[in-house]
Short mmCIF file of C-alpha atoms in Angstrom, two decimals:
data_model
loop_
_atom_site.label_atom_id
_atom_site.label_comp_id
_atom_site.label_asym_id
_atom_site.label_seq_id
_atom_site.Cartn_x
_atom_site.Cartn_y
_atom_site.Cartn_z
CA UNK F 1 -19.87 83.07 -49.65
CA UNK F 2 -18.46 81.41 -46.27
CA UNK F 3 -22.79 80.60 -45.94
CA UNK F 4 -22.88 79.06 -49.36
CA UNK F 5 -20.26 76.77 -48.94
CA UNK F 6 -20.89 75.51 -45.91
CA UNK F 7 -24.60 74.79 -46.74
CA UNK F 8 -22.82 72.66 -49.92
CA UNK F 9 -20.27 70.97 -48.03
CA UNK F 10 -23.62 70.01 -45.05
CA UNK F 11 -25.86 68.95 -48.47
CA UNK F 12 -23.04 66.92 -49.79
CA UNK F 13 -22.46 64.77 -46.38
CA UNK F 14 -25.98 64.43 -45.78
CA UNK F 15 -26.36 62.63 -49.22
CA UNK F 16 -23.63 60.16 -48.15
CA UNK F 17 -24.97 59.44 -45.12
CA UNK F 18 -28.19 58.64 -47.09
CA UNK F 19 -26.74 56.59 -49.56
CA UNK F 20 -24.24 54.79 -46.59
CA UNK F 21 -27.74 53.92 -44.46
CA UNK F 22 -28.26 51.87 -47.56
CA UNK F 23 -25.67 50.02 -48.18
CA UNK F 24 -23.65 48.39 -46.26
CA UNK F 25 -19.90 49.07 -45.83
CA UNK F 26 -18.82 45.48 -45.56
CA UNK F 27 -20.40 44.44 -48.92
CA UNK F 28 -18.75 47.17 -50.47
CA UNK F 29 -14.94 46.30 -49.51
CA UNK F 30 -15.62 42.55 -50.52
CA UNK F 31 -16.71 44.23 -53.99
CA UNK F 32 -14.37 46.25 -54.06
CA UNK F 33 -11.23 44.83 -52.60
CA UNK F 34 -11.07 47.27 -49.20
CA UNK F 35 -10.40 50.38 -51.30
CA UNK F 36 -11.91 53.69 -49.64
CA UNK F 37 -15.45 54.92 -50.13
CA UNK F 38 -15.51 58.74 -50.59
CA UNK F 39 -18.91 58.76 -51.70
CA UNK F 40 -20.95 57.09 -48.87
CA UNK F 41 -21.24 57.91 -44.97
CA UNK F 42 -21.96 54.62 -43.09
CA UNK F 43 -22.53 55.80 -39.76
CA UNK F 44 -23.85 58.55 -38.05
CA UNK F 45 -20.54 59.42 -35.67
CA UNK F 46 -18.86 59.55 -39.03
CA UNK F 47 -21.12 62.06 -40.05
CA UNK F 48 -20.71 64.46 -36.95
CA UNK F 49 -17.10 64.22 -37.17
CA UNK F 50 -17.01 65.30 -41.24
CA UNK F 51 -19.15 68.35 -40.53
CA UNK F 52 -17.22 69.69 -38.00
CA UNK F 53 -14.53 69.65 -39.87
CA UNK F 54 -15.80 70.89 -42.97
CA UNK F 55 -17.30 73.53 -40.73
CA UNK F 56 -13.68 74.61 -39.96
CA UNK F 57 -12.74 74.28 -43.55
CA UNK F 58 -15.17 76.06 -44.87
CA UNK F 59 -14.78 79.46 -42.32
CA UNK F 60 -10.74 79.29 -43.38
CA UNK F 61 -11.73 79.47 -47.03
CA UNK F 62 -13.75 82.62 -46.69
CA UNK F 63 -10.20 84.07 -45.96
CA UNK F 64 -9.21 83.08 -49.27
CA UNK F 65 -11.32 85.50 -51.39
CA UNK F 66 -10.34 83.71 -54.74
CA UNK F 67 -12.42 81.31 -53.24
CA UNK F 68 -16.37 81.82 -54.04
CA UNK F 69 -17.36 77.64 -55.03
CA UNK F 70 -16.60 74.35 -54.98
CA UNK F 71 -15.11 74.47 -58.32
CA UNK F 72 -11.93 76.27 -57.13
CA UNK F 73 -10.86 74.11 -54.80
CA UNK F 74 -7.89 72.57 -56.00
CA UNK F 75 -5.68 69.75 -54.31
CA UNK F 76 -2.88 72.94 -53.94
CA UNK F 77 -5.76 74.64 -51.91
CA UNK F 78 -6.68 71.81 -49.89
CA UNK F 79 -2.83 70.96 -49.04
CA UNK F 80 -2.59 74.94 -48.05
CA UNK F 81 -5.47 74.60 -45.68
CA UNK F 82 -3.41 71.43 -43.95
CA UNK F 83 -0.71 73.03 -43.81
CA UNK F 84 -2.27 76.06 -42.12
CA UNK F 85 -3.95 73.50 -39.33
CA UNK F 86 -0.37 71.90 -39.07
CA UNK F 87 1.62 75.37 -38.17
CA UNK F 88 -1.88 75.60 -35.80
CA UNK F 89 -0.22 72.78 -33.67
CA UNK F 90 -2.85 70.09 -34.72
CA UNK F 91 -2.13 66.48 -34.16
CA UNK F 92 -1.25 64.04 -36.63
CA UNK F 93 -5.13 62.28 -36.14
CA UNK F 94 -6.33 65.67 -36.39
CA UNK F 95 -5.02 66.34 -40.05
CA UNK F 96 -6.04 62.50 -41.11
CA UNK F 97 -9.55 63.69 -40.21
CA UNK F 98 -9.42 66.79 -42.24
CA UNK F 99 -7.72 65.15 -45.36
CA UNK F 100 -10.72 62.59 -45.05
CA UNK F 101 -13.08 65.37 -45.24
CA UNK F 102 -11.84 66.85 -47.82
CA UNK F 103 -11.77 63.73 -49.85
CA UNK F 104 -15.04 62.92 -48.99
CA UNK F 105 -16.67 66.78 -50.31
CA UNK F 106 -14.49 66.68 -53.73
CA UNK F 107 -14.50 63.07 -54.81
CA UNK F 108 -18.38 62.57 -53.47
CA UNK F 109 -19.52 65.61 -55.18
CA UNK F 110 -17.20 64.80 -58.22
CA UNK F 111 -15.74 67.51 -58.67
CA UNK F 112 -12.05 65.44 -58.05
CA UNK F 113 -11.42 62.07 -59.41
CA UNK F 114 -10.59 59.77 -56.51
CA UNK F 115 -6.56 59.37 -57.80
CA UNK F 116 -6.59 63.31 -57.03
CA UNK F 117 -7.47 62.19 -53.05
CA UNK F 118 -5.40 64.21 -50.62
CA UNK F 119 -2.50 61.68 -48.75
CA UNK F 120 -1.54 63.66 -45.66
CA UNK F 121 1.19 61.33 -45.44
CA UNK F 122 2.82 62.43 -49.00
CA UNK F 123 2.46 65.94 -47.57
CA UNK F 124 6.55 67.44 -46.52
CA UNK F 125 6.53 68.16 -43.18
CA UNK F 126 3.19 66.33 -41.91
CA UNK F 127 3.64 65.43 -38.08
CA UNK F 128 3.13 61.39 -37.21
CA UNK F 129 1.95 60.02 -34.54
CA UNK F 130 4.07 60.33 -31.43
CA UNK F 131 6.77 56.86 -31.20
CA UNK F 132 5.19 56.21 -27.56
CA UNK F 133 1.91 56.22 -29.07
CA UNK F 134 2.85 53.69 -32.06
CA UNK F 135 4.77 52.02 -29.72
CA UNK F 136 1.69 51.11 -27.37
CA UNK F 137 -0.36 50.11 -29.90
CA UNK F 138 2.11 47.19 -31.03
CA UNK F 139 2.44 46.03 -26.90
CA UNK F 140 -0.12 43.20 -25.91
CA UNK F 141 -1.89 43.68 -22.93
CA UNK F 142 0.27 41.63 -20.53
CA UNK F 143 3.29 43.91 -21.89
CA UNK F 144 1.91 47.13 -21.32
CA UNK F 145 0.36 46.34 -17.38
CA UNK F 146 4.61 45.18 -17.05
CA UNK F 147 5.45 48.83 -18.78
CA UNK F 148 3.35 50.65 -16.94
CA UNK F 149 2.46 48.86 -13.35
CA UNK F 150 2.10 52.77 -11.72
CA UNK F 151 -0.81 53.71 -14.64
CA UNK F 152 -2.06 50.48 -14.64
CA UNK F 153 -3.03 50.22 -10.53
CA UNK F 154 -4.36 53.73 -10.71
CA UNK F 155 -6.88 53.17 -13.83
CA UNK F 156 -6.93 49.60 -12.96
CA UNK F 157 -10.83 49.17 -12.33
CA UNK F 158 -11.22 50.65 -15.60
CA UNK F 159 -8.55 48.75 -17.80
CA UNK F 160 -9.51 45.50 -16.06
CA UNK F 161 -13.26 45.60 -16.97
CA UNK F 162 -12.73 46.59 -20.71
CA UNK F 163 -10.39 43.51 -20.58
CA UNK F 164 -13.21 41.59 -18.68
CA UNK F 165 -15.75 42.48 -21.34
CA UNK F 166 -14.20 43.73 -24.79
CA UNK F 167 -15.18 47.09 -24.65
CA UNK F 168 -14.41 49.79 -26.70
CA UNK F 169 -13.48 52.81 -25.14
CA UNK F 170 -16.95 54.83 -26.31
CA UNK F 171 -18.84 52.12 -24.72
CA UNK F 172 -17.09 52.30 -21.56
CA UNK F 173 -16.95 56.20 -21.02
CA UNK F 174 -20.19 58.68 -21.94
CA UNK F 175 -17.63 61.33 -22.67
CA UNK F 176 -18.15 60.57 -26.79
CA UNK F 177 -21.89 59.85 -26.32
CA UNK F 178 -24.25 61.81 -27.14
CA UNK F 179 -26.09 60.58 -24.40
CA UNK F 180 -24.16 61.31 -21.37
CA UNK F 181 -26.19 58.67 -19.10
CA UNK F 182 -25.02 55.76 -22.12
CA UNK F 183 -21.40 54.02 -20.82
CA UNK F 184 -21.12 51.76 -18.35
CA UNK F 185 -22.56 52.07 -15.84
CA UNK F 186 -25.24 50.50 -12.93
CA UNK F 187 -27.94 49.69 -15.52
CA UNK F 188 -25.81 47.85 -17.89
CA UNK F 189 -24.97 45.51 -16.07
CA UNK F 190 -26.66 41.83 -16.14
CA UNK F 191 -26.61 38.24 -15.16
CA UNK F 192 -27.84 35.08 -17.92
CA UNK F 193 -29.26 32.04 -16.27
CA UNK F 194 -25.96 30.27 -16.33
CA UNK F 195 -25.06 33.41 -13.52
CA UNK F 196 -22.58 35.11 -16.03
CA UNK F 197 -22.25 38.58 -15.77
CA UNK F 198 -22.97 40.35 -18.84
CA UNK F 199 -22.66 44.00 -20.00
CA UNK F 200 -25.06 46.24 -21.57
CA UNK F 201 -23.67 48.33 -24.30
CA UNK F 202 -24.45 50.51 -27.28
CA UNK F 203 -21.83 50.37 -29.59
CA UNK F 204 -20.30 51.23 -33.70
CA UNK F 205 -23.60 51.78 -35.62
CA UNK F 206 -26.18 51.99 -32.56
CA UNK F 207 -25.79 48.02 -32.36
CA UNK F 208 -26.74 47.08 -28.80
CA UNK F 209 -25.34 43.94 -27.53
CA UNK F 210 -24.62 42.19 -24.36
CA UNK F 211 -21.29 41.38 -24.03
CA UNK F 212 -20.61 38.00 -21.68
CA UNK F 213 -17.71 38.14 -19.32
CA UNK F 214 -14.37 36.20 -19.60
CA UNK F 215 -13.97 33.36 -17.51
CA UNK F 216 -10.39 34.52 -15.67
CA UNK F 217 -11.94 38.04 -14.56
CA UNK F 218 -15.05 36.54 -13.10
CA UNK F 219 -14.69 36.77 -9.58
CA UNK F 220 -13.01 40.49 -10.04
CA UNK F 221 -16.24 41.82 -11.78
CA UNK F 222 -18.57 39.65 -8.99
CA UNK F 223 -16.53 41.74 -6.94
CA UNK F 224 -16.90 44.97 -8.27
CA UNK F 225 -20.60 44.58 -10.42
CA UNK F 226 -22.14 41.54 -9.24
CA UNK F 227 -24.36 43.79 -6.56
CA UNK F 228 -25.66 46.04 -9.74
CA UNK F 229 -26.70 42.51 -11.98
CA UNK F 230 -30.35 42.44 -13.32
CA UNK F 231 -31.63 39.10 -14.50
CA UNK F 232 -31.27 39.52 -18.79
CA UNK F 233 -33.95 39.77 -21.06
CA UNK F 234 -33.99 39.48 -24.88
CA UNK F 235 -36.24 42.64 -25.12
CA UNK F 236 -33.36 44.95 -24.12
CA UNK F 237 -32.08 44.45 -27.38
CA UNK F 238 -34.82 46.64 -28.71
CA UNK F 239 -33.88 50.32 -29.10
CA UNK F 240 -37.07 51.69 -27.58
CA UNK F 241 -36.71 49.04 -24.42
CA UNK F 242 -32.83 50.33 -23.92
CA UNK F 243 -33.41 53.89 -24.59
CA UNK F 244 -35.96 53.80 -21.69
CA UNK F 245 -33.61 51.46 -19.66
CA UNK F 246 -30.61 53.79 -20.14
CA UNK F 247 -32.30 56.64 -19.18
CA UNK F 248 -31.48 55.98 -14.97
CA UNK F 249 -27.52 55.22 -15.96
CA UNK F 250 -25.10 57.35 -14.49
CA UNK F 251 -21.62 55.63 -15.26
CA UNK F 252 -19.52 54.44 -12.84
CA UNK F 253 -16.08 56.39 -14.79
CA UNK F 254 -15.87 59.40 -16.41
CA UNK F 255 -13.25 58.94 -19.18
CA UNK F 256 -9.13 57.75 -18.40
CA UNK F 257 -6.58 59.13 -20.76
CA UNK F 258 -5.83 58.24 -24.35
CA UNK F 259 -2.28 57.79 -24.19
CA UNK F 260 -3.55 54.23 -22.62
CA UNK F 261 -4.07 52.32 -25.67
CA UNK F 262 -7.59 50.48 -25.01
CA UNK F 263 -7.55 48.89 -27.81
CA UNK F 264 -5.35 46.63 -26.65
CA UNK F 265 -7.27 45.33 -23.71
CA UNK F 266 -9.93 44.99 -26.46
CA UNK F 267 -7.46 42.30 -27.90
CA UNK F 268 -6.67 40.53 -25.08
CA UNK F 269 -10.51 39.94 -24.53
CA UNK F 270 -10.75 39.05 -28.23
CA UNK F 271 -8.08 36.18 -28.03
CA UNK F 272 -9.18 34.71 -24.49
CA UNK F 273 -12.88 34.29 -25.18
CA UNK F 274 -12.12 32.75 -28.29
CA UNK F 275 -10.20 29.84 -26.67
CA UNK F 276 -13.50 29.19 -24.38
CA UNK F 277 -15.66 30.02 -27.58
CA UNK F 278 -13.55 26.97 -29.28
CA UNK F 279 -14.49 24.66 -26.22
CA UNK F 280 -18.20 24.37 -27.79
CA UNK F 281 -19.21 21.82 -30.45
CA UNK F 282 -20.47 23.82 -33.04
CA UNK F 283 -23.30 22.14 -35.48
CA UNK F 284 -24.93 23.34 -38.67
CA UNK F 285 -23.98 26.21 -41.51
CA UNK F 286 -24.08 29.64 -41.70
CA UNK F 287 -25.09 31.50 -44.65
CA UNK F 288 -22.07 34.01 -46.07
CA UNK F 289 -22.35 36.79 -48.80
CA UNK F 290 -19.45 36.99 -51.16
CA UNK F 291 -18.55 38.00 -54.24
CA UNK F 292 -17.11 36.62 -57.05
CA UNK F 293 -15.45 37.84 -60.57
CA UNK F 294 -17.44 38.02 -63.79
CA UNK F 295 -15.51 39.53 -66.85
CA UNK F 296 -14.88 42.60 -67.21
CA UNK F 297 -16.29 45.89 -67.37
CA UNK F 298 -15.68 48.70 -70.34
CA UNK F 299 -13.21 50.52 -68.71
CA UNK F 300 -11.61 47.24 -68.04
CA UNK F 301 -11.73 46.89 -64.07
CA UNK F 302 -13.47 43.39 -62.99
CA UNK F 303 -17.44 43.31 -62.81
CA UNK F 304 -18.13 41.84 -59.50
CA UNK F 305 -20.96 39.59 -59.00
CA UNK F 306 -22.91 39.05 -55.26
CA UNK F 307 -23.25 35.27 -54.49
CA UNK F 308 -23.70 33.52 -50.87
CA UNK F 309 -21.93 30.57 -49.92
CA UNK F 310 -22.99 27.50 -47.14
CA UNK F 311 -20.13 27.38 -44.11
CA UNK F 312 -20.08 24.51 -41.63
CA UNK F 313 -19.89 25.86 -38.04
CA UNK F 314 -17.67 23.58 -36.99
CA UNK F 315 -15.36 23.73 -40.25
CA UNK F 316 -11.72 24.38 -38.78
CA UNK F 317 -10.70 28.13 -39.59
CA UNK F 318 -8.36 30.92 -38.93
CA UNK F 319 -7.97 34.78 -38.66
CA UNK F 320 -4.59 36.31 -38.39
CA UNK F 321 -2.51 33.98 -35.81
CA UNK F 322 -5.65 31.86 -34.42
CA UNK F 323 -7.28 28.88 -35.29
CA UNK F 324 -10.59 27.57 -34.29
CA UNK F 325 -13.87 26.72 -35.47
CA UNK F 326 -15.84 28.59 -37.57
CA UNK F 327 -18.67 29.20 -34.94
CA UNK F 328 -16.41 30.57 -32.80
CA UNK F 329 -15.29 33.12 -34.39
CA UNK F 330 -18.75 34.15 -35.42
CA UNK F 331 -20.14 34.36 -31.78
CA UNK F 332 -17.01 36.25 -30.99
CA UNK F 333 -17.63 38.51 -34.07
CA UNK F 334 -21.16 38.99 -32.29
CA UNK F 335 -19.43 39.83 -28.95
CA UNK F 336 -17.39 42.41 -30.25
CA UNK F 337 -20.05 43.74 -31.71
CA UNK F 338 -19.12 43.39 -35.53
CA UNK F 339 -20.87 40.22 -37.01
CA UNK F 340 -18.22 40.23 -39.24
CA UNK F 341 -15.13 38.28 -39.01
CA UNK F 342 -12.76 40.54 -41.17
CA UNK F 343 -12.53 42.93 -38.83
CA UNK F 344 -11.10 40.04 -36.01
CA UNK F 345 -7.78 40.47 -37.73
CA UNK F 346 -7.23 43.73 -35.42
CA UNK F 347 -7.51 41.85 -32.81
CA UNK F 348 -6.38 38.45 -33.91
CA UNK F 349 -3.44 39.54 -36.33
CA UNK F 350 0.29 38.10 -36.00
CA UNK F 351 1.91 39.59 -33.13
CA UNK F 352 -1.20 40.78 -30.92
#
């Protein structure tokens, strides 16, 4: 039974992750208004992570031997089996992930409708993340190295260049990689004719990008990378070209613990390039994808229609608490890695 299930629950993600390489995630929350997508996998990561858990999910349920198909399991079943993994000692991030999985195997397959989605929040008893750990995620940059001066000095090599570089914590560390030469490392690093230093990375999606370096860390990555800087070229950019290139990396760090919040640092790099991004005199338009209202359908939700719209680059804009020109915020979008300016607001909100 356990067999048949589980070769269900691998069908079922494998036909969102077909349907998610497809589409694309970012048209679908303009359509949609941001609501969640239990019907499409957009990345592979995403995929890895469901079927381990629904690996996990699907071994507990051969214990239940009312259990024999996907037809019998009911939101009272899938709140027993979080339950059981909370009395395990699971985290709070831990039981999101399952109550995403399960979401994503009953509403994707249909055999839930998506107001009978599993909240692990509404859920008695469900842990929360840790105060320290919502606490640090609120602190800027500058306020956690004053919190934490002892933690800061000892990882400070590795805190300073994800500040020096906006790197996410995957991209600095080949501990979530699949390919354990991929973080950064000796080969990923890179100088542009102007004698920036730039840094090689693979990121969200298998986007590679080179990420330029903020001007106030400078001389503390000449310092500890300029020796390792290979003149750029636009052909490592192609996936065959940084496959091969990647293939010498060893990175310089193996991993540094995840109570330090690197998303933060993240921020800080997001918010200081901008301000030199801003410095530029931006010409020309850029070509947006929207979506705009048009009636309504049957069942009386809107009918959403794709348009484009024309955006001057130097039109003044802003995201969360910062203002600049448009341009900027697009080549910063492109720095981060996104190409999307939405998702600036977690790094550009009120308060960061």
């Amino acid at each position: 039974m356990t067999k048949n299930i589980m070769q269900l629950f691998r069908q079922e993600l494998i036909k969102q992750q077909k349907k998610g390489s497809v589409n694309n995630r970012h048209s679908y929350k303009l359509k949609t208004g941001h609501k969640a997508d239990y019907t499409r996998i957009y990345s592979h990561r995403s995929y890895e992570i469901h079927w381990k858990r629904a690996q996990t999910f699907a071994i507990w349920l051969k214990e239940q031997t009312l259990i024999r198909s996907m037809d019998e399991i009911t939101r009272d079943v899938a709140i027993q089996y979080l339950i059981y993994q909370r009395d395990k000692g699971l985290s709070a991030s831990t039981l999101n992930a399952d109550a995403l999985m399960i979401n994503h195997l009953m509403i994707g397959s249909q055999y839930w409708k998506p107001e009978e989605r599993i909240i692990k929040s509404k859920i008695s008893g469900m842990p929360k993340r840790s105060y320290l750990e919502r606490r640090n995620k609120l602190l800027t940059s500058d306020e956690w190295r004053r919190f934490y001066p002892d933690r800061y000095q000892r990882y400070r090599d590795e805190i300073d260049t994800i500040r020096a570089f906006g790197l996410r914590r995957r991209e600095m560390f080949s501990v979530h990689s699949q390919a354990k030469s991929e973080g950064f490392g000796p080969q990923s690093v890179y100088r542009d004719e102007s004698g920036r230093l730039l840094a090689l990375v693979r990121g969200k999606g298998g986007k590679i990008r080179l990420a330029p370096v903020r001007d106030a860390l400078c001389n503390r990555m000449e310092e500890l990378y300029g020796c390792y800087a290979y003149p750029v070229t636009e052909e490592l950019l192609k996936k065959e070209v940084y496959h091969r290139h990647m293939r010498a990396n060893k990175p310089f760090y193996v991993d540094m613990p995840h109570s330090i919040p690197a998303h933060i640092f993240r921020a800080e790099y997001a918010q200081e390039r901008l301000k030199e991004l801003d410095k530029v005199a931006y010409s020309g338009t850029r070509t947006v994808k929207t979506y705009v209202r048009n009636g309504h359908k049957p069942d009386g939700r809107w009918h959403w229609v794709a348009s484009t719209k024309e955006i001057n680059l130097s039109d003044n804009w802003q995201v969360g608490a910062y203002k600049a020109q448009y341009g900027a915020f697009f080549e910063l979008s492109k720095e981060l890695g996104h190409n999307r300016l939405d998702v600036l607001h977690h790094y550009l909100g009120v308060g960061r």
